[in-house]
PDB file of C-alpha atoms and ligand atoms in Angstrom:
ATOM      1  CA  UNK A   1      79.984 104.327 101.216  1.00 96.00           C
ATOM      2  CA  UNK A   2      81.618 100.752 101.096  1.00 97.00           C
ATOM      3  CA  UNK A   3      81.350  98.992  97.415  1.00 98.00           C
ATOM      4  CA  UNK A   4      83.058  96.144  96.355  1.00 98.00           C
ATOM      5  CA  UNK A   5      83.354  95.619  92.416  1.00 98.00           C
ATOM      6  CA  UNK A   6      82.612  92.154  91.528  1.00 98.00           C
ATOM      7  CA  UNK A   7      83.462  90.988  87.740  1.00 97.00           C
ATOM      8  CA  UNK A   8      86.045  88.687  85.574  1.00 98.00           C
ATOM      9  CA  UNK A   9      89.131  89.763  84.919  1.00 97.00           C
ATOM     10  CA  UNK A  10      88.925  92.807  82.038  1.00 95.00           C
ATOM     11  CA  UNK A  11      85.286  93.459  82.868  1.00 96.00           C
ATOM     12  CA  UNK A  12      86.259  96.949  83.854  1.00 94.00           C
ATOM     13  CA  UNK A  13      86.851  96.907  87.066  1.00 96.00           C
ATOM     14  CA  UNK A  14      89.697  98.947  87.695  1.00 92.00           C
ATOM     15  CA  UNK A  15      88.455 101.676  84.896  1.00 91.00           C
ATOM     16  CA  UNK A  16      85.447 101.886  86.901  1.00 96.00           C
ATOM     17  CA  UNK A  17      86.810 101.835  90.478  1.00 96.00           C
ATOM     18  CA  UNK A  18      89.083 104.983  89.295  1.00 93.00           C
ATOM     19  CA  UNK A  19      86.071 107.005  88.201  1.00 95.00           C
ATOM     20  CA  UNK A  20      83.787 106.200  91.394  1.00 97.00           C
ATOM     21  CA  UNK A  21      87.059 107.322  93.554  1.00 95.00           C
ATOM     22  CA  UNK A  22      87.063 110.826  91.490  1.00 94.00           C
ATOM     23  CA  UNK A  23      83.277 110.980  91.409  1.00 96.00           C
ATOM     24  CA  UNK A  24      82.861 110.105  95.150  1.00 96.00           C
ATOM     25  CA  UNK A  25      85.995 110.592  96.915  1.00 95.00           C
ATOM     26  CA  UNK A  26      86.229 107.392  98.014  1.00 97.00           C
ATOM     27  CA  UNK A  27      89.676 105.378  98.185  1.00 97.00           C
ATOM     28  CA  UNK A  28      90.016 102.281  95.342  1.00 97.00           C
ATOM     29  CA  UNK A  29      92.000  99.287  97.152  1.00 97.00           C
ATOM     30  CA  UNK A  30      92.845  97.240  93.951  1.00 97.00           C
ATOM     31  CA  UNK A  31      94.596  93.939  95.442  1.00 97.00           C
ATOM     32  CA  UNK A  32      96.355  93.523  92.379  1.00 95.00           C
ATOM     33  CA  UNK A  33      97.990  97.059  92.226  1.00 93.00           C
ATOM     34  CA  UNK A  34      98.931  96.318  95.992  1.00 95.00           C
ATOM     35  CA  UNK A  35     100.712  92.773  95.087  1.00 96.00           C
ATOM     36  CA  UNK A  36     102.093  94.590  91.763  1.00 93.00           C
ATOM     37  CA  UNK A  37     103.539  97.329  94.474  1.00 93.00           C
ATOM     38  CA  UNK A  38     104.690  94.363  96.347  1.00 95.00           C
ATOM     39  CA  UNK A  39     107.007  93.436  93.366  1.00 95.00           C
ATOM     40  CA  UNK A  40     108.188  96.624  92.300  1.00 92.00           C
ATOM     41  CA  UNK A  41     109.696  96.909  95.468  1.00 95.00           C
ATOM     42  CA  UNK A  42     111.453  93.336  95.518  1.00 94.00           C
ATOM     43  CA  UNK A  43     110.315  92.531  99.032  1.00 95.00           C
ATOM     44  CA  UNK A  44     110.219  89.073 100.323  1.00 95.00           C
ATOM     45  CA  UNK A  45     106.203  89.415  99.745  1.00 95.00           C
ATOM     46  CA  UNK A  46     106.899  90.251  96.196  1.00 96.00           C
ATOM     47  CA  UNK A  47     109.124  87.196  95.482  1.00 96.00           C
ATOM     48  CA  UNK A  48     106.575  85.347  96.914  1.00 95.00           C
ATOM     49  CA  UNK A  49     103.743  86.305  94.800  1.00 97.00           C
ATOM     50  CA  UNK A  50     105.347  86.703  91.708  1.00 96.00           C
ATOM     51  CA  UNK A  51     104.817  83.407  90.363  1.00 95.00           C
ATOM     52  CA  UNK A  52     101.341  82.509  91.529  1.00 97.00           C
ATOM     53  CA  UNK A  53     100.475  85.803  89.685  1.00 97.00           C
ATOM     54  CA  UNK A  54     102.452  85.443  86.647  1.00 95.00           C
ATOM     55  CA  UNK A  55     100.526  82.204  86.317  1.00 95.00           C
ATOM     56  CA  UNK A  56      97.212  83.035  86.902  1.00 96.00           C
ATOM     57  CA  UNK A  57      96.425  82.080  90.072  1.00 97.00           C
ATOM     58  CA  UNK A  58      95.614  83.670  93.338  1.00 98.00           C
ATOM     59  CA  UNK A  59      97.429  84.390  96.051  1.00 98.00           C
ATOM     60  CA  UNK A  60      96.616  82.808  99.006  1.00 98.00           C
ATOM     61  CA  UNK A  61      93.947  84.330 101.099  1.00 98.00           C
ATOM     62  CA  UNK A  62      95.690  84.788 104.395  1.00 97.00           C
ATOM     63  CA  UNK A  63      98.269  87.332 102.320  1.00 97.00           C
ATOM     64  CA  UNK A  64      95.002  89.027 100.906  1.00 98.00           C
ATOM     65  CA  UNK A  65      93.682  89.164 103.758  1.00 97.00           C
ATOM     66  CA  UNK A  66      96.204  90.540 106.246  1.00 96.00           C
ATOM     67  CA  UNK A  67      96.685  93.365 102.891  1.00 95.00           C
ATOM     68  CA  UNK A  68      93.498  94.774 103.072  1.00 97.00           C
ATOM     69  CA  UNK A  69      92.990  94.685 107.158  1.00 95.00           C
ATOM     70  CA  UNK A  70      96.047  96.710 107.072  1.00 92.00           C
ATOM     71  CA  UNK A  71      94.666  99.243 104.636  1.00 95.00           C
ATOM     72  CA  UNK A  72      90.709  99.597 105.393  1.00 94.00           C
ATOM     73  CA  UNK A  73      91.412 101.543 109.033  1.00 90.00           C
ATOM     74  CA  UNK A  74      93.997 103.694 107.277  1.00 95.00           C
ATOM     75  CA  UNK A  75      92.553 107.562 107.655  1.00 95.00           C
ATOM     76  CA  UNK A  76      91.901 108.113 103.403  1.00 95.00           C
ATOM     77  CA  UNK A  77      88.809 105.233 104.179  1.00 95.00           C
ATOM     78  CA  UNK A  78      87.519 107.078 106.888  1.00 93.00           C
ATOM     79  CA  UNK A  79      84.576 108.193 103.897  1.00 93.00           C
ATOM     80  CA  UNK A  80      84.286 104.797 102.618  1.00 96.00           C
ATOM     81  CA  UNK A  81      86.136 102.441 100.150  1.00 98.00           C
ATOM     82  CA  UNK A  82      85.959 100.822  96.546  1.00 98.00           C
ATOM     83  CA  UNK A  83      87.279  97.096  96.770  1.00 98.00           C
ATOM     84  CA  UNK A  84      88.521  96.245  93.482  1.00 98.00           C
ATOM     85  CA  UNK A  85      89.692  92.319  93.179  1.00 97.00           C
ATOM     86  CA  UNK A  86      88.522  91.948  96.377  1.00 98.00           C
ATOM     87  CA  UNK A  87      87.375  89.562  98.023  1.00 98.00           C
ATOM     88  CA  UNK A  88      87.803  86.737  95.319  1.00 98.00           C
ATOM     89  CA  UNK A  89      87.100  84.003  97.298  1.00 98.00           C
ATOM     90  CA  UNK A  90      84.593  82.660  99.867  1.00 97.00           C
ATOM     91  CA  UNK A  91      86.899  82.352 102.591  1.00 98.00           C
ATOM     92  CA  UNK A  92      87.883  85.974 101.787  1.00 98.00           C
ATOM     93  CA  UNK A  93      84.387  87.666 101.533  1.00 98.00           C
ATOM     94  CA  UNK A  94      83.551  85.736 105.216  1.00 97.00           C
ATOM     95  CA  UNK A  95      86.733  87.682 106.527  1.00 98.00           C
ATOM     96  CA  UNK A  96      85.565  90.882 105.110  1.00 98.00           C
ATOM     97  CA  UNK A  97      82.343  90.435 106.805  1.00 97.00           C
ATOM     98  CA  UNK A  98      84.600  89.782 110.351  1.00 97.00           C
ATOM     99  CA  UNK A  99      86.752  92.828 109.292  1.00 96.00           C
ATOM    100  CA  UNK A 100      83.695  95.307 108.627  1.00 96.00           C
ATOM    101  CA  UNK A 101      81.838  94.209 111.601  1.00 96.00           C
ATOM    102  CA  UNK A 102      84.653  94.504 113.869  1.00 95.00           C
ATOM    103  CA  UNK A 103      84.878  98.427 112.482  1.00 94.00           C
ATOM    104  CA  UNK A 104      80.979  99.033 112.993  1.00 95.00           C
ATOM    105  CA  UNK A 105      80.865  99.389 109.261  1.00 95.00           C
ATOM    106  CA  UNK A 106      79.094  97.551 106.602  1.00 95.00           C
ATOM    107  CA  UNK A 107      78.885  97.017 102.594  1.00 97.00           C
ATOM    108  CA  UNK A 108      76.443  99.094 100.734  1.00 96.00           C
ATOM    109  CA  UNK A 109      76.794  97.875  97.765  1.00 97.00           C
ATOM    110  CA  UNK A 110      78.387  94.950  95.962  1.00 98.00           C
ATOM    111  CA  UNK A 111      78.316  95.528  91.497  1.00 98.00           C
ATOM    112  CA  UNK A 112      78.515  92.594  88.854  1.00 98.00           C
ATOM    113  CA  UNK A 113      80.287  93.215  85.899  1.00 98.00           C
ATOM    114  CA  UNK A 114      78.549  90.779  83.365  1.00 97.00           C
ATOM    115  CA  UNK A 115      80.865  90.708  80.491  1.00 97.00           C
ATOM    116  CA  UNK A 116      81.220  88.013  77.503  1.00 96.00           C
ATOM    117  CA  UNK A 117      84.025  86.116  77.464  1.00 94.00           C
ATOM    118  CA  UNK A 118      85.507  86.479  73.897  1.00 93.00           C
ATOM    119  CA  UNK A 119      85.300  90.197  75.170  1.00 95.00           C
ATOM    120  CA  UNK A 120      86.905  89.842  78.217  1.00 95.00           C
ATOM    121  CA  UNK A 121      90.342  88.460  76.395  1.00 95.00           C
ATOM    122  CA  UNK A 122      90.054  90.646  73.550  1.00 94.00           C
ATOM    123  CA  UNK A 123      89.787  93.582  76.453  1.00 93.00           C
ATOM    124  CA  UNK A 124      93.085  92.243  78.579  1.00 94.00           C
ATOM    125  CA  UNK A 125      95.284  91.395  75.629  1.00 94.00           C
ATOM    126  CA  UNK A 126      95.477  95.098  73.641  1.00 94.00           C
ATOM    127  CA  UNK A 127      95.250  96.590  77.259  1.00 93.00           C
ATOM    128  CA  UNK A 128      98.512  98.547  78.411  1.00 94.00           C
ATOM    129  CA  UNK A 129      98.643 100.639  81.496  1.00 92.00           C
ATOM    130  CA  UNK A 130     100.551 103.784  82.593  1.00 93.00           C
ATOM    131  CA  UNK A 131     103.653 102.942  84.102  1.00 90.00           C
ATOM    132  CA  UNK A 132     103.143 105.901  86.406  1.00 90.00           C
ATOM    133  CA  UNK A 133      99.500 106.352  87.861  1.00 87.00           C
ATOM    134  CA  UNK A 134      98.064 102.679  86.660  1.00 83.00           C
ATOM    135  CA  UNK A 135      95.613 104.693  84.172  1.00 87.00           C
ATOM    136  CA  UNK A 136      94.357 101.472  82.031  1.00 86.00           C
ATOM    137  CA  UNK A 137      94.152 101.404  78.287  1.00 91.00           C
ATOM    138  CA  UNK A 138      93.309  99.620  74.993  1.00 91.00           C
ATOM    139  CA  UNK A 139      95.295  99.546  71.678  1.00 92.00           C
ATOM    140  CA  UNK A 140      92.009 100.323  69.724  1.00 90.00           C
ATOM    141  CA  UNK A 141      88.857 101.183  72.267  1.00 84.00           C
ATOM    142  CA  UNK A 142      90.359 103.399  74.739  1.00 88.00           C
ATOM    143  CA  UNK A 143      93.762 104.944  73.429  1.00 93.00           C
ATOM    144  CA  UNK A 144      94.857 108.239  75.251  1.00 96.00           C
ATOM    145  CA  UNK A 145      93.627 111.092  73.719  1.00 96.00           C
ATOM    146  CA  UNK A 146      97.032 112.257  72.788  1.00 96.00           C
ATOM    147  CA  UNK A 147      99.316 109.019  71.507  1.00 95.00           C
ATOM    148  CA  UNK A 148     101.972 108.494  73.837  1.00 95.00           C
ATOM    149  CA  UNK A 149     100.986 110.519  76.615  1.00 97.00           C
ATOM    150  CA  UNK A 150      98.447 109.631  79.980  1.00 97.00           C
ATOM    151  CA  UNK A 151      95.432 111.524  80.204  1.00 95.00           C
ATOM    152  CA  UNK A 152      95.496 111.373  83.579  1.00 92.00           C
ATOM    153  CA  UNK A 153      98.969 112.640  84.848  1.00 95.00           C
ATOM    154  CA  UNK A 154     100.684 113.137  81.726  1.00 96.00           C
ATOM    155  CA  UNK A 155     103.598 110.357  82.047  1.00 97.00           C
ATOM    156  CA  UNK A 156     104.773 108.879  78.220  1.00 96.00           C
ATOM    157  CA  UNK A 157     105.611 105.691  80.169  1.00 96.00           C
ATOM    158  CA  UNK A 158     102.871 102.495  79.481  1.00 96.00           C
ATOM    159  CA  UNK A 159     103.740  98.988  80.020  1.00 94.00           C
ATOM    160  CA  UNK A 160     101.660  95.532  79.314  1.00 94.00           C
ATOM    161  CA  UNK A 161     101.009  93.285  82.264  1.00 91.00           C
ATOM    162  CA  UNK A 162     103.036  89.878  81.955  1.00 90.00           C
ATOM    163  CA  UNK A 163      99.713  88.158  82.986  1.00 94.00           C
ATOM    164  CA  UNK A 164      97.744  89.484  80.172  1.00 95.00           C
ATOM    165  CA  UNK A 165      99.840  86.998  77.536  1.00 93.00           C
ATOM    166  CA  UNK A 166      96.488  84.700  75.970  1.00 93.00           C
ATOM    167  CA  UNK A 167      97.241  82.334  77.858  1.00 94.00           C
ATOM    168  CA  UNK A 168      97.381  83.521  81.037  1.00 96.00           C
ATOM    169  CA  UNK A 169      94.736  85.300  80.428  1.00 96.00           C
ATOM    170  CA  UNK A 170      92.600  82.146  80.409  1.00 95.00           C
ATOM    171  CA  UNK A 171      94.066  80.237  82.808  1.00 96.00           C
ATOM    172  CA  UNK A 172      92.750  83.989  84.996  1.00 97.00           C
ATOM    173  CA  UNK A 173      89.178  83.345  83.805  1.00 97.00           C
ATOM    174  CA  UNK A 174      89.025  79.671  84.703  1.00 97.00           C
ATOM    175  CA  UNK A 175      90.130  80.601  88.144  1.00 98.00           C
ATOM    176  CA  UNK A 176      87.496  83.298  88.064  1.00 98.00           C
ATOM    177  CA  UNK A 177      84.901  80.342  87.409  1.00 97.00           C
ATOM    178  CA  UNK A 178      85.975  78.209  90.197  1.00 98.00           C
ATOM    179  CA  UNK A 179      86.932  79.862  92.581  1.00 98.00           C
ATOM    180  CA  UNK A 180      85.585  83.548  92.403  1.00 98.00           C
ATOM    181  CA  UNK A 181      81.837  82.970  91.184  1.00 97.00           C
ATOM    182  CA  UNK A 182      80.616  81.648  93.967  1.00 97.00           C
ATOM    183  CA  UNK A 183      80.787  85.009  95.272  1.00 97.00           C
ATOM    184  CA  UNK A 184      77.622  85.719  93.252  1.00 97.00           C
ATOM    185  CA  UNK A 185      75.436  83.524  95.144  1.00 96.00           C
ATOM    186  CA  UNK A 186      77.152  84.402  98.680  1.00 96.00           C
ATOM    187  CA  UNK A 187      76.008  88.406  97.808  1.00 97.00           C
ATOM    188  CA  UNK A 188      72.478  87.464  96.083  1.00 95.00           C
ATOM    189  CA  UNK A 189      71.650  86.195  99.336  1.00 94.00           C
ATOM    190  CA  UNK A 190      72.686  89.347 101.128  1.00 92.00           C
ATOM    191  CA  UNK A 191      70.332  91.771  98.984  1.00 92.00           C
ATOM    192  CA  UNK A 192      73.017  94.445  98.026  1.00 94.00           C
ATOM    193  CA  UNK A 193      74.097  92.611  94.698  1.00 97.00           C
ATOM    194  CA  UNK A 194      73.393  94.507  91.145  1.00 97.00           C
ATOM    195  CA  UNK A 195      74.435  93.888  88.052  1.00 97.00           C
ATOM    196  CA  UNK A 196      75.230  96.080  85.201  1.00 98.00           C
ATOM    197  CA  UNK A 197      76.126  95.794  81.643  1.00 98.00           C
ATOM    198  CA  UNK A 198      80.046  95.767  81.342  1.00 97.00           C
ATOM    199  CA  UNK A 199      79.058  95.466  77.299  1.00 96.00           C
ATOM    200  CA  UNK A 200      78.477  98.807  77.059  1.00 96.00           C
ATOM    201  CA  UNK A 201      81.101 101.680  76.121  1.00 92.00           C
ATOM    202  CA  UNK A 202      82.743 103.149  79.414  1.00 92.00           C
ATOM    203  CA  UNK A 203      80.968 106.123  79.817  1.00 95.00           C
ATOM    204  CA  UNK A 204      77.270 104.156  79.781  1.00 98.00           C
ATOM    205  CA  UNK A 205      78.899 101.628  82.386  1.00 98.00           C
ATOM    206  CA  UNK A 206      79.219 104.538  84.828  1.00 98.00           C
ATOM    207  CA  UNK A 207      76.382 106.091  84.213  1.00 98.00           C
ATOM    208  CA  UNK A 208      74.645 102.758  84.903  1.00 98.00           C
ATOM    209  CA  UNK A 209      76.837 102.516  88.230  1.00 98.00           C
ATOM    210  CA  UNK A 210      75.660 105.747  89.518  1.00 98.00           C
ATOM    211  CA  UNK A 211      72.180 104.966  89.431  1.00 97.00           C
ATOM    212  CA  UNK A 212      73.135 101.847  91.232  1.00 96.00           C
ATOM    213  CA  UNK A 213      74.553 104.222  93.911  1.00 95.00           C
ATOM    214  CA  UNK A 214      72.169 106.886  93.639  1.00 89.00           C
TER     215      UNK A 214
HETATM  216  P1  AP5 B 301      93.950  92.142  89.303  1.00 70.30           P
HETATM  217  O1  AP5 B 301      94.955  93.164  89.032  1.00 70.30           O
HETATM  218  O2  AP5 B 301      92.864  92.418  90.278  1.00 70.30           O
HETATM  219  O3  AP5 B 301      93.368  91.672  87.918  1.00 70.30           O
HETATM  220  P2  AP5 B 301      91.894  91.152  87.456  1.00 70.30           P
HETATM  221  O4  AP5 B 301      90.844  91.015  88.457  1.00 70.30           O
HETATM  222  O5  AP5 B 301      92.260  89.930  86.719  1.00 70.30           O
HETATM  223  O6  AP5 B 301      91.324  92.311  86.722  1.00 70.30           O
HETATM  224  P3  AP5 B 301      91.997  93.192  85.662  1.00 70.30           P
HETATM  225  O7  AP5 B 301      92.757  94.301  86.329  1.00 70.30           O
HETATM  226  O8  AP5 B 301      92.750  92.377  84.676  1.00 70.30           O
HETATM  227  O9  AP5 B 301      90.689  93.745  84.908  1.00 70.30           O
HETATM  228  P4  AP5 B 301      89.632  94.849  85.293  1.00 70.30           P
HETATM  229  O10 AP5 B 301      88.323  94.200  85.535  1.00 70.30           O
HETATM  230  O11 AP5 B 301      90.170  95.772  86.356  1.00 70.30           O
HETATM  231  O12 AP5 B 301      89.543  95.602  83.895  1.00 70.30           O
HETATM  232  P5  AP5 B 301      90.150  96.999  83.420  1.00 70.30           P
HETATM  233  O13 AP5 B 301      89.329  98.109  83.968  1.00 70.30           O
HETATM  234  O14 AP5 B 301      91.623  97.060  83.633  1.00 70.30           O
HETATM  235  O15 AP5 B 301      94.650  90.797  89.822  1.00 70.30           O
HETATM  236  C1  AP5 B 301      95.834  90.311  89.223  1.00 70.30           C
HETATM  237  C2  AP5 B 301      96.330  89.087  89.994  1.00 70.30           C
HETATM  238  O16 AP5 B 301      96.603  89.453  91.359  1.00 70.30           O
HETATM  239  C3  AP5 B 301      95.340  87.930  90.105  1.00 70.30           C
HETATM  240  O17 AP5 B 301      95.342  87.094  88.962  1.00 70.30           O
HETATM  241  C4  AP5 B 301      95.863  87.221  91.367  1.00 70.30           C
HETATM  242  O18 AP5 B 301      97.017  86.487  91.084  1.00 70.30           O
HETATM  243  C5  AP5 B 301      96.263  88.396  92.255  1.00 70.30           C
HETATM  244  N1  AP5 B 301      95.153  88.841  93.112  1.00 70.30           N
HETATM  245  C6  AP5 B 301      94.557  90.075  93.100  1.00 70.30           C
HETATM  246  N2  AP5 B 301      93.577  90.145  94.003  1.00 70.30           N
HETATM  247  C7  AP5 B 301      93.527  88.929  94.619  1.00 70.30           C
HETATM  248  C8  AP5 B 301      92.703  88.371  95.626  1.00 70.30           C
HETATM  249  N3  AP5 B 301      91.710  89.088  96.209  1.00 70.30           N
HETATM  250  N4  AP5 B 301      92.924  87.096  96.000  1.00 70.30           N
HETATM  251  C9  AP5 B 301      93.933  86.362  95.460  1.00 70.30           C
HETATM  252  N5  AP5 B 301      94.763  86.830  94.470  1.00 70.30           N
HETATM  253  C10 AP5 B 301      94.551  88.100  94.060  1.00 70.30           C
HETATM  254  O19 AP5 B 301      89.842  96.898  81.844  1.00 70.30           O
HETATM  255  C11 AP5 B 301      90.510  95.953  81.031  1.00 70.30           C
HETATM  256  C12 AP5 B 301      90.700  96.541  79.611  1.00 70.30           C
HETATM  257  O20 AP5 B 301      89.413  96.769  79.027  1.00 70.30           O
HETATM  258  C13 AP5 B 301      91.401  97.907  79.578  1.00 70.30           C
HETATM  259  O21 AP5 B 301      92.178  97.972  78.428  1.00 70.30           O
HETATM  260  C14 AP5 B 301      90.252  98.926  79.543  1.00 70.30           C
HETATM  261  O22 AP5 B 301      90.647 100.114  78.891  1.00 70.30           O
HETATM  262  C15 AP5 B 301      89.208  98.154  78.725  1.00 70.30           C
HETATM  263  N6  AP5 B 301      87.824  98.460  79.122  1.00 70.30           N
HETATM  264  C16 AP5 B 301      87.336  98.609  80.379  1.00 70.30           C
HETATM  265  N7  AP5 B 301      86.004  98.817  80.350  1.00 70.30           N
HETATM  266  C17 AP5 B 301      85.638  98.794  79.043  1.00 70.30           C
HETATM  267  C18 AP5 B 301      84.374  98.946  78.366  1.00 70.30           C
HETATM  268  N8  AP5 B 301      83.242  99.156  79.039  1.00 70.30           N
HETATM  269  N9  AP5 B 301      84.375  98.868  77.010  1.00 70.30           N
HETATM  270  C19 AP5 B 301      85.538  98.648  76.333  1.00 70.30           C
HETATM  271  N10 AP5 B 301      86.762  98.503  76.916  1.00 70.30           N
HETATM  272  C20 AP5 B 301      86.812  98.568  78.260  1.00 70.30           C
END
């Protein structure tokens, strides 16, 4: 099963896309963990992207691109794939198409997160991550159940993402306007788009996403 996750940034993507993975034993590709990877590790790649993603802006699609054709034939996708921040652009969704087609695969289902926006930066500015396995929080919805320590893999280590500052974070949701919306229309036409209610508390968003996926 091949889903891409479709929403603004903080509509829950990334909480979602871990849960499907657990619940389906499918593989998340999150573009933005890859190009965060990229500047852990200080690579030329990293240095490149830094910037554009400390401001708020996306990378260019050729980087994207080249990313995830280098990761969907990779044997943990042999069962199928979540796409999380990907494709956020025309241009990008059209190479997806080439890239699936080319494998003699397909998408099966691409979700809308609908989400207010007063919400969404409310979401992304208490949110704070685990340093070590990318479990995402918030400072007053969705602490860890112990303070101080992941639920998932135990590390005491969280940090805040530099692009989550207010600002930033609405420079990210004009880009998602202009430039990622017109994704909607490019899936309504295909017949696998569905929307659910990113509103709702966590657990009723994935209960709503696995009657999307049956
Ligand atoms: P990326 O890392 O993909 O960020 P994003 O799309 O902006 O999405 P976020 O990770 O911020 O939000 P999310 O929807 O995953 O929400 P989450 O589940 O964490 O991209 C970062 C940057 O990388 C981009 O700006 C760009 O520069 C670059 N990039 C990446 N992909 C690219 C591409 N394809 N092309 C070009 N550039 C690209 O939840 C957020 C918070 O809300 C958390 O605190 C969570 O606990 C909480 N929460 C989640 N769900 C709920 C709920 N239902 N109720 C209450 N709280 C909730």
């Amino acid at each position: 099963m091949n889903i891409v996750l479709l929403g603004p940034p903080g509509s829950g993507k990334g909480t979602q896309a871990k849960r499907i993975e657990q619940i389906h034993g499918i593989t998340q590709l999150a573009t933005g963990d890859m190009l965060r990877a990229e500047i852990a590790s200080g690579n030329a790649l990293g240095r490149r992207v830094k910037g554009i993603m400390d401001a708020g802006e996306l990378v260019p699609d050729d980087i994207i691109i080249t990313l995830i054709r280098g990761r969907i034939g990779k044997p943990d996708c042999r069962n199928g794939f979540i796409l999380d921040g990907f494709p956020r652009t025309v241009p990008q969704a059209e190479a997806l198409d080439r890239m699936l087609a080319q494998r003699d695969l397909r998408l099966d289902h691409v979700i809308e997160f609908e989400v207010d926006e007063a919400v969404l930066i409310d979401r992304l500015t208490g949110r704070f991550t685990c340093q070590h396995c990318g479990a995402s929080y918030h400072e007053r919805d969705n602490r860890p159940k112990v303070d101080g320590i992941c639920d998932v893999c135990s590390s005491c280590e969280f940090v805040c993402r530099p692009d989550d500052s207010p600002e930033t974070v609405k420079a990210r949701l004009g880009v998602y306007r202009r430039q990622t919306a017109p994704l909607l229309p490019y899936y309504r036409r295909t017949g696998i788009l569905q929307r659910v209610d990113g509103m709702a508390d966590i657990d009723a968003v994935t209960r709503e996403i696995e009657e999307v996926l049956g």
